[in-house]
PDB file of C-alpha atoms in Angstrom:
ATOM      1  CA  UNK E 439      -3.142  15.887  87.542  1.00  0.00           C
ATOM      2  CA  UNK E 440      -4.046  12.149  88.480  1.00  0.00           C
ATOM      3  CA  UNK E 441      -7.328  10.869  88.765  1.00  0.00           C
ATOM      4  CA  UNK E 442      -7.565  11.679  92.405  1.00  0.00           C
ATOM      5  CA  UNK E 443      -7.132  15.501  91.480  1.00  0.00           C
ATOM      6  CA  UNK E 444      -9.443  15.435  88.235  1.00  0.00           C
ATOM      7  CA  UNK E 445     -12.460  17.118  88.929  1.00  0.00           C
ATOM      8  CA  UNK E 446     -15.707  14.552  88.837  1.00  0.00           C
ATOM      9  CA  UNK E 447     -17.123  16.558  85.922  1.00  0.00           C
ATOM     10  CA  UNK E 448     -13.936  15.943  83.685  1.00  0.00           C
ATOM     11  CA  UNK E 449     -13.887  12.324  84.505  1.00  0.00           C
ATOM     12  CA  UNK E 450     -17.549  11.860  83.723  1.00  0.00           C
ATOM     13  CA  UNK E 451     -17.108  13.565  80.324  1.00  0.00           C
ATOM     14  CA  UNK E 452     -14.367  11.546  79.064  1.00  0.00           C
ATOM     15  CA  UNK E 453     -16.335   8.258  77.968  1.00  0.00           C
ATOM     16  CA  UNK E 454     -18.848  10.792  75.880  1.00  0.00           C
ATOM     17  CA  UNK E 455     -16.141  12.251  74.283  1.00  0.00           C
ATOM     18  CA  UNK E 456     -15.158   8.789  73.378  1.00  0.00           C
ATOM     19  CA  UNK E 457     -18.411   7.366  72.462  1.00  0.00           C
ATOM     20  CA  UNK E 458     -18.751  10.385  69.863  1.00  0.00           C
ATOM     21  CA  UNK E 459     -15.464   9.741  68.472  1.00  0.00           C
ATOM     22  CA  UNK E 460     -16.146   6.245  67.631  1.00  0.00           C
ATOM     23  CA  UNK E 461     -19.671   7.252  66.700  1.00  0.00           C
ATOM     24  CA  UNK E 462     -17.720   9.644  63.844  1.00  0.00           C
ATOM     25  CA  UNK E 463     -15.287   7.275  62.673  1.00  0.00           C
ATOM     26  CA  UNK E 464     -17.773   4.454  62.316  1.00  0.00           C
ATOM     27  CA  UNK E 465     -20.092   7.009  60.355  1.00  0.00           C
ATOM     28  CA  UNK E 466     -17.162   7.779  57.910  1.00  0.00           C
ATOM     29  CA  UNK E 467     -16.294   3.858  57.612  1.00  0.00           C
ATOM     30  CA  UNK E 468     -20.304   3.600  56.385  1.00  0.00           C
ATOM     31  CA  UNK E 469     -19.261   6.680  53.822  1.00  0.00           C
ATOM     32  CA  UNK E 470     -16.246   5.663  52.261  1.00  0.00           C
ATOM     33  CA  UNK E 471     -17.349   2.252  52.219  1.00  0.00           C
ATOM     34  CA  UNK E 472     -20.210   3.410  49.674  1.00  0.00           C
ATOM     35  CA  UNK E 473     -17.742   5.023  47.146  1.00  0.00           C
ATOM     36  CA  UNK E 474     -16.777   2.908  44.846  1.00  0.00           C
ATOM     37  CA  UNK E 475     -13.509   3.851  42.688  1.00  0.00           C
ATOM     38  CA  UNK E 476     -13.639   4.444  39.339  1.00  0.00           C
ATOM     39  CA  UNK E 477     -13.284   1.491  37.407  1.00  0.00           C
ATOM     40  CA  UNK E 478     -10.052   1.272  35.387  1.00  0.00           C
ATOM     41  CA  UNK E 479     -10.440   0.445  31.851  1.00  0.00           C
ATOM     42  CA  UNK E 480      -9.425  -2.372  30.355  1.00  0.00           C
ATOM     43  CA  UNK E 481      -6.889  -3.104  27.951  1.00  0.00           C
ATOM     44  CA  UNK E 482      -8.571  -2.291  24.334  1.00  0.00           C
ATOM     45  CA  UNK E 483      -9.815  -5.196  22.273  1.00  0.00           C
ATOM     46  CA  UNK E 484     -12.871  -7.666  21.805  1.00  0.00           C
ATOM     47  CA  UNK E 485     -14.216  -7.758  25.053  1.00  0.00           C
ATOM     48  CA  UNK E 486     -17.337  -9.897  24.071  1.00  0.00           C
ATOM     49  CA  UNK E 487     -17.991 -13.113  21.314  1.00  0.00           C
ATOM     50  CA  UNK E 488     -20.102 -13.194  18.692  1.00  0.00           C
ATOM     51  CA  UNK E 489     -19.162 -10.035  16.218  1.00  0.00           C
ATOM     52  CA  UNK E 490     -18.423 -11.158  12.481  1.00  0.00           C
ATOM     53  CA  UNK E 491     -14.713 -11.551  11.439  1.00  0.00           C
ATOM     54  CA  UNK E 492     -14.634  -7.898   9.861  1.00  0.00           C
ATOM     55  CA  UNK E 493     -15.838  -6.322  12.777  1.00  0.00           C
ATOM     56  CA  UNK E 494     -13.141  -7.922  14.997  1.00  0.00           C
ATOM     57  CA  UNK E 495     -10.455  -7.161  12.858  1.00  0.00           C
ATOM     58  CA  UNK E 496     -11.713  -3.596  12.607  1.00  0.00           C
ATOM     59  CA  UNK E 497     -11.633  -3.451  16.789  1.00  0.00           C
ATOM     60  CA  UNK E 498      -8.503  -4.606  16.538  1.00  0.00           C
ATOM     61  CA  UNK E 499      -7.305  -2.338  13.839  1.00  0.00           C
ATOM     62  CA  UNK E 500      -8.950   0.967  15.835  1.00  0.00           C
ATOM     63  CA  UNK E 501      -6.828  -0.379  18.828  1.00  0.00           C
ATOM     64  CA  UNK E 502      -3.885   0.035  17.073  1.00  0.00           C
ATOM     65  CA  UNK E 503      -4.257   3.504  17.198  1.00  0.00           C
ATOM     66  CA  UNK E 504      -4.401   3.775  21.143  1.00  0.00           C
ATOM     67  CA  UNK E 505      -2.260   7.190  22.084  1.00  0.00           C
ATOM     68  CA  UNK E 506      -2.982   8.661  18.290  1.00  0.00           C
ATOM     69  CA  UNK E 507      -3.804  12.068  18.962  1.00  0.00           C
ATOM     70  CA  UNK E 508      -7.380  13.732  17.781  1.00  0.00           C
ATOM     71  CA  UNK E 509      -7.309  16.063  15.352  1.00  0.00           C
ATOM     72  CA  UNK E 510     -10.547  17.797  14.297  1.00  0.00           C
ATOM     73  CA  UNK E 511     -10.917  16.717  10.382  1.00  0.00           C
ATOM     74  CA  UNK E 512      -8.379  13.972  10.570  1.00  0.00           C
ATOM     75  CA  UNK E 513      -8.530  11.119   9.183  1.00  0.00           C
ATOM     76  CA  UNK E 514     -10.423  12.455   5.832  1.00  0.00           C
ATOM     77  CA  UNK E 515      -8.088  12.340   2.963  1.00  0.00           C
ATOM     78  CA  UNK E 516      -8.704  10.916   0.035  1.00  0.00           C
ATOM     79  CA  UNK E 517      -7.365   7.740   1.256  1.00  0.00           C
ATOM     80  CA  UNK E 518      -7.948   6.220   4.677  1.00  0.00           C
ATOM     81  CA  UNK E 519      -5.416   7.383   7.543  1.00  0.00           C
ATOM     82  CA  UNK E 520      -4.076   9.387  10.020  1.00  0.00           C
ATOM     83  CA  UNK E 521      -3.953  13.249   8.446  1.00  0.00           C
ATOM     84  CA  UNK E 522      -3.479  17.102   9.427  1.00  0.00           C
ATOM     85  CA  UNK E 523      -7.331  18.436  10.616  1.00  0.00           C
ATOM     86  CA  UNK E 524      -8.702  21.593  10.704  1.00  0.00           C
ATOM     87  CA  UNK E 525      -7.912  24.533  12.921  1.00  0.00           C
ATOM     88  CA  UNK E 526     -11.580  25.726  14.081  1.00  0.00           C
ATOM     89  CA  UNK E 527     -11.718  27.452  17.322  1.00  0.00           C
ATOM     90  CA  UNK E 528     -15.438  27.286  17.205  1.00  0.00           C
ATOM     91  CA  UNK E 529     -15.475  23.481  17.230  1.00  0.00           C
ATOM     92  CA  UNK E 530     -12.566  23.604  20.294  1.00  0.00           C
ATOM     93  CA  UNK E 531      -9.998  23.107  18.001  1.00  0.00           C
ATOM     94  CA  UNK E 532      -7.482  26.013  17.796  1.00  0.00           C
ATOM     95  CA  UNK E 533      -4.921  23.974  16.392  1.00  0.00           C
ATOM     96  CA  UNK E 534      -5.771  21.122  15.005  1.00  0.00           C
ATOM     97  CA  UNK E 535      -4.543  21.866  11.544  1.00  0.00           C
ATOM     98  CA  UNK E 536      -0.930  21.336  12.947  1.00  0.00           C
ATOM     99  CA  UNK E 537      -1.584  17.928  14.213  1.00  0.00           C
ATOM    100  CA  UNK E 538      -1.598  14.806  12.342  1.00  0.00           C
ATOM    101  CA  UNK E 539      -4.475  12.135  13.943  1.00  0.00           C
ATOM    102  CA  UNK E 540      -7.993  11.365  13.632  1.00  0.00           C
ATOM    103  CA  UNK E 541     -11.247  12.742  14.699  1.00  0.00           C
ATOM    104  CA  UNK E 542     -14.071  10.025  15.410  1.00  0.00           C
ATOM    105  CA  UNK E 543     -15.528   9.587  12.173  1.00  0.00           C
ATOM    106  CA  UNK E 544     -12.291   9.427  11.081  1.00  0.00           C
ATOM    107  CA  UNK E 545     -10.742   6.506  13.151  1.00  0.00           C
ATOM    108  CA  UNK E 546     -13.542   4.384  12.523  1.00  0.00           C
ATOM    109  CA  UNK E 547     -13.324   5.033   8.807  1.00  0.00           C
ATOM    110  CA  UNK E 548      -9.619   3.778   9.169  1.00  0.00           C
ATOM    111  CA  UNK E 549     -10.225   0.898  11.325  1.00  0.00           C
ATOM    112  CA  UNK E 550     -12.817  -0.890   8.926  1.00  0.00           C
ATOM    113  CA  UNK E 551     -10.638   0.459   5.990  1.00  0.00           C
ATOM    114  CA  UNK E 552      -7.864  -2.057   7.562  1.00  0.00           C
ATOM    115  CA  UNK E 553     -10.405  -4.441   8.523  1.00  0.00           C
ATOM    116  CA  UNK E 554     -11.777  -5.217   4.955  1.00  0.00           C
ATOM    117  CA  UNK E 555      -9.519  -3.449   2.472  1.00  0.00           C
ATOM    118  CA  UNK E 556     -12.174  -1.444   1.080  1.00  0.00           C
ATOM    119  CA  UNK E 557     -13.267   2.080   2.065  1.00  0.00           C
ATOM    120  CA  UNK E 558     -16.830   1.287   3.277  1.00  0.00           C
ATOM    121  CA  UNK E 559     -17.789   3.901   5.921  1.00  0.00           C
ATOM    122  CA  UNK E 560     -16.389   6.833   4.723  1.00  0.00           C
ATOM    123  CA  UNK E 561     -17.914  10.553   5.762  1.00  0.00           C
ATOM    124  CA  UNK E 562     -18.525  12.381   8.707  1.00  0.00           C
ATOM    125  CA  UNK E 563     -20.619  11.463  12.106  1.00  0.00           C
ATOM    126  CA  UNK E 564     -23.943  12.310  10.197  1.00  0.00           C
ATOM    127  CA  UNK E 565     -23.403  10.810   7.087  1.00  0.00           C
ATOM    128  CA  UNK E 566     -21.992   7.568   8.472  1.00  0.00           C
ATOM    129  CA  UNK E 567     -25.497   7.378  10.713  1.00  0.00           C
ATOM    130  CA  UNK E 568     -27.886   6.369   8.019  1.00  0.00           C
ATOM    131  CA  UNK E 569     -25.338   4.130   5.489  1.00  0.00           C
ATOM    132  CA  UNK E 570     -26.947   1.916   3.395  1.00  0.00           C
ATOM    133  CA  UNK E 571     -23.952  -0.393   4.050  1.00  0.00           C
ATOM    134  CA  UNK E 572     -25.975  -1.252   7.441  1.00  0.00           C
ATOM    135  CA  UNK E 573     -26.942  -4.927   8.441  1.00  0.00           C
ATOM    136  CA  UNK E 574     -28.130  -3.665  11.539  1.00  0.00           C
ATOM    137  CA  UNK E 575     -29.541  -0.820  13.695  1.00  0.00           C
ATOM    138  CA  UNK E 576     -30.407  -0.211  17.455  1.00  0.00           C
ATOM    139  CA  UNK E 577     -31.473   2.985  19.168  1.00  0.00           C
ATOM    140  CA  UNK E 578     -31.302   3.992  22.725  1.00  0.00           C
ATOM    141  CA  UNK E 579     -34.436   1.984  23.545  1.00  0.00           C
ATOM    142  CA  UNK E 580     -33.262  -1.238  22.486  1.00  0.00           C
ATOM    143  CA  UNK E 581     -30.532  -0.761  24.945  1.00  0.00           C
ATOM    144  CA  UNK E 582     -26.666  -2.075  24.678  1.00  0.00           C
ATOM    145  CA  UNK E 583     -28.072  -6.074  25.003  1.00  0.00           C
ATOM    146  CA  UNK E 584     -27.896  -6.533  21.530  1.00  0.00           C
ATOM    147  CA  UNK E 585     -24.401  -4.374  21.014  1.00  0.00           C
ATOM    148  CA  UNK E 586     -21.134  -6.650  19.372  1.00  0.00           C
ATOM    149  CA  UNK E 587     -17.824  -5.675  19.408  1.00  0.00           C
ATOM    150  CA  UNK E 588     -17.435  -3.842  16.121  1.00  0.00           C
ATOM    151  CA  UNK E 589     -20.629  -1.907  15.842  1.00  0.00           C
ATOM    152  CA  UNK E 590     -20.856   1.587  15.609  1.00  0.00           C
ATOM    153  CA  UNK E 591     -22.136   3.379  17.905  1.00  0.00           C
ATOM    154  CA  UNK E 592     -23.335   7.056  17.550  1.00  0.00           C
ATOM    155  CA  UNK E 593     -24.341   9.794  20.402  1.00  0.00           C
ATOM    156  CA  UNK E 594     -26.656  12.895  19.898  1.00  0.00           C
ATOM    157  CA  UNK E 595     -29.744  14.174  20.073  1.00  0.00           C
ATOM    158  CA  UNK E 596     -31.215  12.923  17.070  1.00  0.00           C
ATOM    159  CA  UNK E 597     -30.136  11.137  13.563  1.00  0.00           C
ATOM    160  CA  UNK E 598     -29.884  14.935  12.240  1.00  0.00           C
ATOM    161  CA  UNK E 599     -27.445  16.122  15.266  1.00  0.00           C
ATOM    162  CA  UNK E 600     -25.432  13.173  15.974  1.00  0.00           C
ATOM    163  CA  UNK E 601     -21.962  13.963  16.577  1.00  0.00           C
ATOM    164  CA  UNK E 602     -19.914  11.626  17.675  1.00  0.00           C
ATOM    165  CA  UNK E 603     -19.331   7.797  17.006  1.00  0.00           C
ATOM    166  CA  UNK E 604     -16.798   5.280  18.243  1.00  0.00           C
ATOM    167  CA  UNK E 605     -16.387   0.840  17.765  1.00  0.00           C
ATOM    168  CA  UNK E 606     -18.069  -0.872  20.451  1.00  0.00           C
ATOM    169  CA  UNK E 607     -15.842  -3.261  22.375  1.00  0.00           C
ATOM    170  CA  UNK E 608     -18.335  -5.216  24.431  1.00  0.00           C
ATOM    171  CA  UNK E 609     -19.101  -5.172  28.099  1.00  0.00           C
ATOM    172  CA  UNK E 610     -19.922  -1.436  28.052  1.00  0.00           C
ATOM    173  CA  UNK E 611     -16.606  -0.303  26.656  1.00  0.00           C
ATOM    174  CA  UNK E 612     -15.842   1.770  23.327  1.00  0.00           C
ATOM    175  CA  UNK E 613     -12.427   2.562  21.592  1.00  0.00           C
ATOM    176  CA  UNK E 614     -12.920   6.264  20.549  1.00  0.00           C
ATOM    177  CA  UNK E 615     -11.105   9.653  19.175  1.00  0.00           C
ATOM    178  CA  UNK E 616     -12.728  11.997  22.267  1.00  0.00           C
ATOM    179  CA  UNK E 617     -11.973  15.559  21.430  1.00  0.00           C
ATOM    180  CA  UNK E 618      -9.398  18.236  20.450  1.00  0.00           C
ATOM    181  CA  UNK E 619      -6.259  17.859  22.535  1.00  0.00           C
ATOM    182  CA  UNK E 620      -6.781  14.153  23.476  1.00  0.00           C
ATOM    183  CA  UNK E 621      -5.958  10.865  22.092  1.00  0.00           C
ATOM    184  CA  UNK E 622      -7.541   7.579  21.190  1.00  0.00           C
ATOM    185  CA  UNK E 623      -8.605   5.797  24.333  1.00  0.00           C
ATOM    186  CA  UNK E 624     -10.574   3.290  25.726  1.00  0.00           C
ATOM    187  CA  UNK E 625     -13.783   4.753  27.622  1.00  0.00           C
ATOM    188  CA  UNK E 626     -17.170   3.685  29.101  1.00  0.00           C
ATOM    189  CA  UNK E 627     -20.018   3.995  26.791  1.00  0.00           C
ATOM    190  CA  UNK E 628     -22.046   5.184  29.862  1.00  0.00           C
ATOM    191  CA  UNK E 629     -19.463   8.413  30.402  1.00  0.00           C
ATOM    192  CA  UNK E 630     -21.648   9.806  27.188  1.00  0.00           C
ATOM    193  CA  UNK E 631     -24.969  10.823  28.136  1.00  0.00           C
ATOM    194  CA  UNK E 632     -26.400  10.816  24.879  1.00  0.00           C
ATOM    195  CA  UNK E 633     -26.346   7.238  23.382  1.00  0.00           C
ATOM    196  CA  UNK E 634     -28.558   7.642  20.401  1.00  0.00           C
ATOM    197  CA  UNK E 635     -27.968   4.353  18.502  1.00  0.00           C
ATOM    198  CA  UNK E 636     -25.715   1.821  16.789  1.00  0.00           C
ATOM    199  CA  UNK E 637     -24.908   0.467  13.364  1.00  0.00           C
ATOM    200  CA  UNK E 638     -23.548  -3.028  12.269  1.00  0.00           C
ATOM    201  CA  UNK E 639     -21.427  -3.614   9.180  1.00  0.00           C
ATOM    202  CA  UNK E 640     -20.803  -7.041   8.769  1.00  0.00           C
ATOM    203  CA  UNK E 641     -23.372  -9.524  10.162  1.00  0.00           C
ATOM    204  CA  UNK E 642     -21.955 -12.206  12.655  1.00  0.00           C
ATOM    205  CA  UNK E 643     -23.361 -15.297  10.113  1.00  0.00           C
ATOM    206  CA  UNK E 644     -20.424 -15.990   8.751  1.00  0.00           C
ATOM    207  CA  UNK E 645     -21.174 -18.600   6.444  1.00  0.00           C
ATOM    208  CA  UNK E 646     -24.875 -19.837   7.770  1.00  0.00           C
ATOM    209  CA  UNK E 647     -26.577 -22.208   5.743  1.00  0.00           C
ATOM    210  CA  UNK E 648     -29.718 -20.761   6.367  1.00  0.00           C
ATOM    211  CA  UNK E 649     -31.628 -20.297   3.367  1.00  0.00           C
ATOM    212  CA  UNK E 650     -33.105 -16.742   2.361  1.00  0.00           C
ATOM    213  CA  UNK E 651     -35.781 -16.947  -0.453  1.00  0.00           C
ATOM    214  CA  UNK E 652     -35.641 -13.966  -3.249  1.00  0.00           C
ATOM    215  CA  UNK E 653     -37.565 -13.168  -6.060  1.00  0.00           C
ATOM    216  CA  UNK E 654     -35.179 -12.311  -9.344  1.00  0.00           C
ATOM    217  CA  UNK E 655     -36.825 -10.509 -12.561  1.00  0.00           C
ATOM    218  CA  UNK E 656     -34.542 -12.363 -14.961  1.00  0.00           C
ATOM    219  CA  UNK E 657     -32.084 -14.919 -15.759  1.00  0.00           C
ATOM    220  CA  UNK E 658     -28.581 -14.028 -14.404  1.00  0.00           C
ATOM    221  CA  UNK E 659     -24.966 -15.209 -14.583  1.00  0.00           C
ATOM    222  CA  UNK E 660     -23.652 -16.431 -11.779  1.00  0.00           C
ATOM    223  CA  UNK E 661     -19.724 -16.080 -10.850  1.00  0.00           C
ATOM    224  CA  UNK E 662     -17.253 -18.102  -8.789  1.00  0.00           C
ATOM    225  CA  UNK E 663     -16.722 -15.189  -6.478  1.00  0.00           C
ATOM    226  CA  UNK E 664     -18.571 -11.619  -5.937  1.00  0.00           C
ATOM    227  CA  UNK E 665     -15.600  -9.995  -7.973  1.00  0.00           C
ATOM    228  CA  UNK E 666     -14.981 -12.687 -10.668  1.00  0.00           C
ATOM    229  CA  UNK E 667     -15.923 -11.923 -14.298  1.00  0.00           C
ATOM    230  CA  UNK E 668     -16.026 -15.163 -15.901  1.00  0.00           C
ATOM    231  CA  UNK E 669     -19.749 -16.690 -15.683  1.00  0.00           C
ATOM    232  CA  UNK E 670     -19.647 -19.949 -14.163  1.00  0.00           C
ATOM    233  CA  UNK E 671     -23.841 -20.904 -14.728  1.00  0.00           C
ATOM    234  CA  UNK E 672     -26.834 -19.375 -14.604  1.00  0.00           C
ATOM    235  CA  UNK E 673     -29.853 -18.542 -12.198  1.00  0.00           C
ATOM    236  CA  UNK E 674     -32.995 -18.654 -13.805  1.00  0.00           C
ATOM    237  CA  UNK E 675     -35.686 -15.847 -13.023  1.00  0.00           C
ATOM    238  CA  UNK E 676     -38.705 -16.587 -10.286  1.00  0.00           C
ATOM    239  CA  UNK E 677     -38.075 -17.274  -6.843  1.00  0.00           C
ATOM    240  CA  UNK E 678     -34.753 -18.736  -5.670  1.00  0.00           C
ATOM    241  CA  UNK E 679     -32.975 -19.131  -2.309  1.00  0.00           C
ATOM    242  CA  UNK E 680     -29.797 -17.697  -1.402  1.00  0.00           C
ATOM    243  CA  UNK E 681     -27.551 -18.223   1.704  1.00  0.00           C
ATOM    244  CA  UNK E 682     -25.492 -14.901   2.741  1.00  0.00           C
ATOM    245  CA  UNK E 683     -24.072 -11.887   1.051  1.00  0.00           C
ATOM    246  CA  UNK E 684     -20.810  -9.982   0.517  1.00  0.00           C
ATOM    247  CA  UNK E 685     -19.188  -7.139  -1.163  1.00  0.00           C
ATOM    248  CA  UNK E 686     -18.289  -7.308  -4.550  1.00  0.00           C
ATOM    249  CA  UNK E 687     -18.131  -5.225  -8.107  1.00  0.00           C
ATOM    250  CA  UNK E 688     -20.914  -3.083  -9.278  1.00  0.00           C
ATOM    251  CA  UNK E 689     -23.445  -4.359 -11.538  1.00  0.00           C
ATOM    252  CA  UNK E 690     -25.700  -1.691 -13.055  1.00  0.00           C
ATOM    253  CA  UNK E 691     -27.886  -0.344 -15.712  1.00  0.00           C
ATOM    254  CA  UNK E 692     -27.013   1.218 -18.875  1.00  0.00           C
ATOM    255  CA  UNK E 693     -27.388   4.699 -17.230  1.00  0.00           C
ATOM    256  CA  UNK E 694     -26.125   3.752 -13.940  1.00  0.00           C
ATOM    257  CA  UNK E 695     -29.522   4.637 -11.918  1.00  0.00           C
ATOM    258  CA  UNK E 696     -29.895   1.110 -10.431  1.00  0.00           C
ATOM    259  CA  UNK E 697     -27.057  -0.667  -9.052  1.00  0.00           C
ATOM    260  CA  UNK E 698     -26.015  -3.112  -6.521  1.00  0.00           C
ATOM    261  CA  UNK E 699     -22.574  -4.120  -5.104  1.00  0.00           C
ATOM    262  CA  UNK E 700     -23.512  -6.847  -3.009  1.00  0.00           C
ATOM    263  CA  UNK E 701     -23.609 -10.597  -4.347  1.00  0.00           C
ATOM    264  CA  UNK E 702     -25.453 -13.553  -3.288  1.00  0.00           C
ATOM    265  CA  UNK E 703     -24.019 -17.056  -2.536  1.00  0.00           C
ATOM    266  CA  UNK E 704     -26.630 -19.431  -3.946  1.00  0.00           C
ATOM    267  CA  UNK E 705     -26.956 -22.802  -6.234  1.00  0.00           C
ATOM    268  CA  UNK E 706     -27.807 -21.939  -9.571  1.00  0.00           C
ATOM    269  CA  UNK E 707     -30.043 -23.738 -12.182  1.00  0.00           C
ATOM    270  CA  UNK E 708     -27.015 -24.198 -14.512  1.00  0.00           C
ATOM    271  CA  UNK E 709     -23.470 -24.693 -13.274  1.00  0.00           C
ATOM    272  CA  UNK E 710     -22.095 -25.847  -9.760  1.00  0.00           C
ATOM    273  CA  UNK E 711     -23.341 -24.980  -6.352  1.00  0.00           C
ATOM    274  CA  UNK E 712     -21.873 -22.092  -4.296  1.00  0.00           C
ATOM    275  CA  UNK E 713     -21.564 -19.475  -7.019  1.00  0.00           C
ATOM    276  CA  UNK E 714     -22.375 -15.926  -6.537  1.00  0.00           C
ATOM    277  CA  UNK E 715     -25.320 -13.953  -8.175  1.00  0.00           C
ATOM    278  CA  UNK E 716     -25.684  -9.503  -7.871  1.00  0.00           C
ATOM    279  CA  UNK E 717     -28.344  -8.722  -5.380  1.00  0.00           C
ATOM    280  CA  UNK E 718     -29.056  -6.093  -8.598  1.00  0.00           C
ATOM    281  CA  UNK E 719     -31.176  -8.837  -9.955  1.00  0.00           C
ATOM    282  CA  UNK E 720     -33.801  -9.008  -6.989  1.00  0.00           C
ATOM    283  CA  UNK E 721     -36.975  -7.657  -7.992  1.00  0.00           C
ATOM    284  CA  UNK E 722     -38.131  -6.032  -4.738  1.00  0.00           C
ATOM    285  CA  UNK E 723     -35.207  -4.197  -3.275  1.00  0.00           C
ATOM    286  CA  UNK E 724     -33.298  -0.944  -4.835  1.00  0.00           C
ATOM    287  CA  UNK E 725     -29.642   0.202  -4.955  1.00  0.00           C
ATOM    288  CA  UNK E 726     -26.911  -1.835  -2.593  1.00  0.00           C
ATOM    289  CA  UNK E 727     -29.973  -3.614  -0.780  1.00  0.00           C
ATOM    290  CA  UNK E 728     -29.948  -6.798  -0.160  1.00  0.00           C
ATOM    291  CA  UNK E 729     -33.238  -8.695   1.482  1.00  0.00           C
ATOM    292  CA  UNK E 730     -35.089 -11.193   1.299  1.00  0.00           C
ATOM    293  CA  UNK E 731     -39.053 -11.249   0.490  1.00  0.00           C
ATOM    294  CA  UNK E 732     -39.654 -10.603   3.765  1.00  0.00           C
ATOM    295  CA  UNK E 733     -37.578  -8.063   4.152  1.00  0.00           C
ATOM    296  CA  UNK E 734     -35.204  -9.421   6.394  1.00  0.00           C
ATOM    297  CA  UNK E 735     -31.749  -8.325   5.903  1.00  0.00           C
ATOM    298  CA  UNK E 736     -29.429 -11.228   4.144  1.00  0.00           C
ATOM    299  CA  UNK E 737     -26.504 -11.721   6.847  1.00  0.00           C
ATOM    300  CA  UNK E 738     -22.904 -11.676   5.344  1.00  0.00           C
ATOM    301  CA  UNK E 739     -20.838 -15.077   4.942  1.00  0.00           C
TER     302      UNK E 739
END
């Protein structure tokens, strides 16, 4: 049928149909333009600056476990490291006693063990969150802006119900052991809707020359290192300044009820500068606490 024999009504409808089709195509273009594809995960690693060297090493250690199977209870042996988990159908882990790997808290425990050579963050999520090793602590209300790579990020409704932990990489990304059947992976922090807060185990101070004033309750021997056993001088009791802190051998009283593993770099009254005194001698703070007289946590060296 040619144009001469096509009914007039059909010829009038053609431009209308064409216009309708174009309108539909235009609306589809607008719709799909507004749909953003899922953001591809970056390579696992430190994604922002400012973290302590220990935290950077922990991130790199965790990233070295990418692809390791998740195992409920894995990583909680007497020594840090991958281990067989627990078969616990009630927690979605029916076969994990046959899977060698990590659960979330076992992964961060192992990462920091490799980073610093000590088992500094043992336990499950709800015992890791209140750790006395924290040099800084943040909450959901603080947002994610203060976070640095290596921070432990926790998820849950409250301190008593935290159920998941991961290591922050920076730029909104984490490395985690996610769930039974999964593997250690990089994910967005926002993929969990119940971010609760974060703990920092090592500050970025790194040898800060700032002085922090503390009161000591008696004369104290100082040492060349936080693990040294040969005294190199004496810090007299009273108000003194220190620069930064490091974890070392324990100093305690006779019955062990008072103790401290933190050591403070200082310039003693007797002996060479830059020596170490135990935070056990601080007048104002308790076991394994190292704060100045204003309550400021003394930064890591």
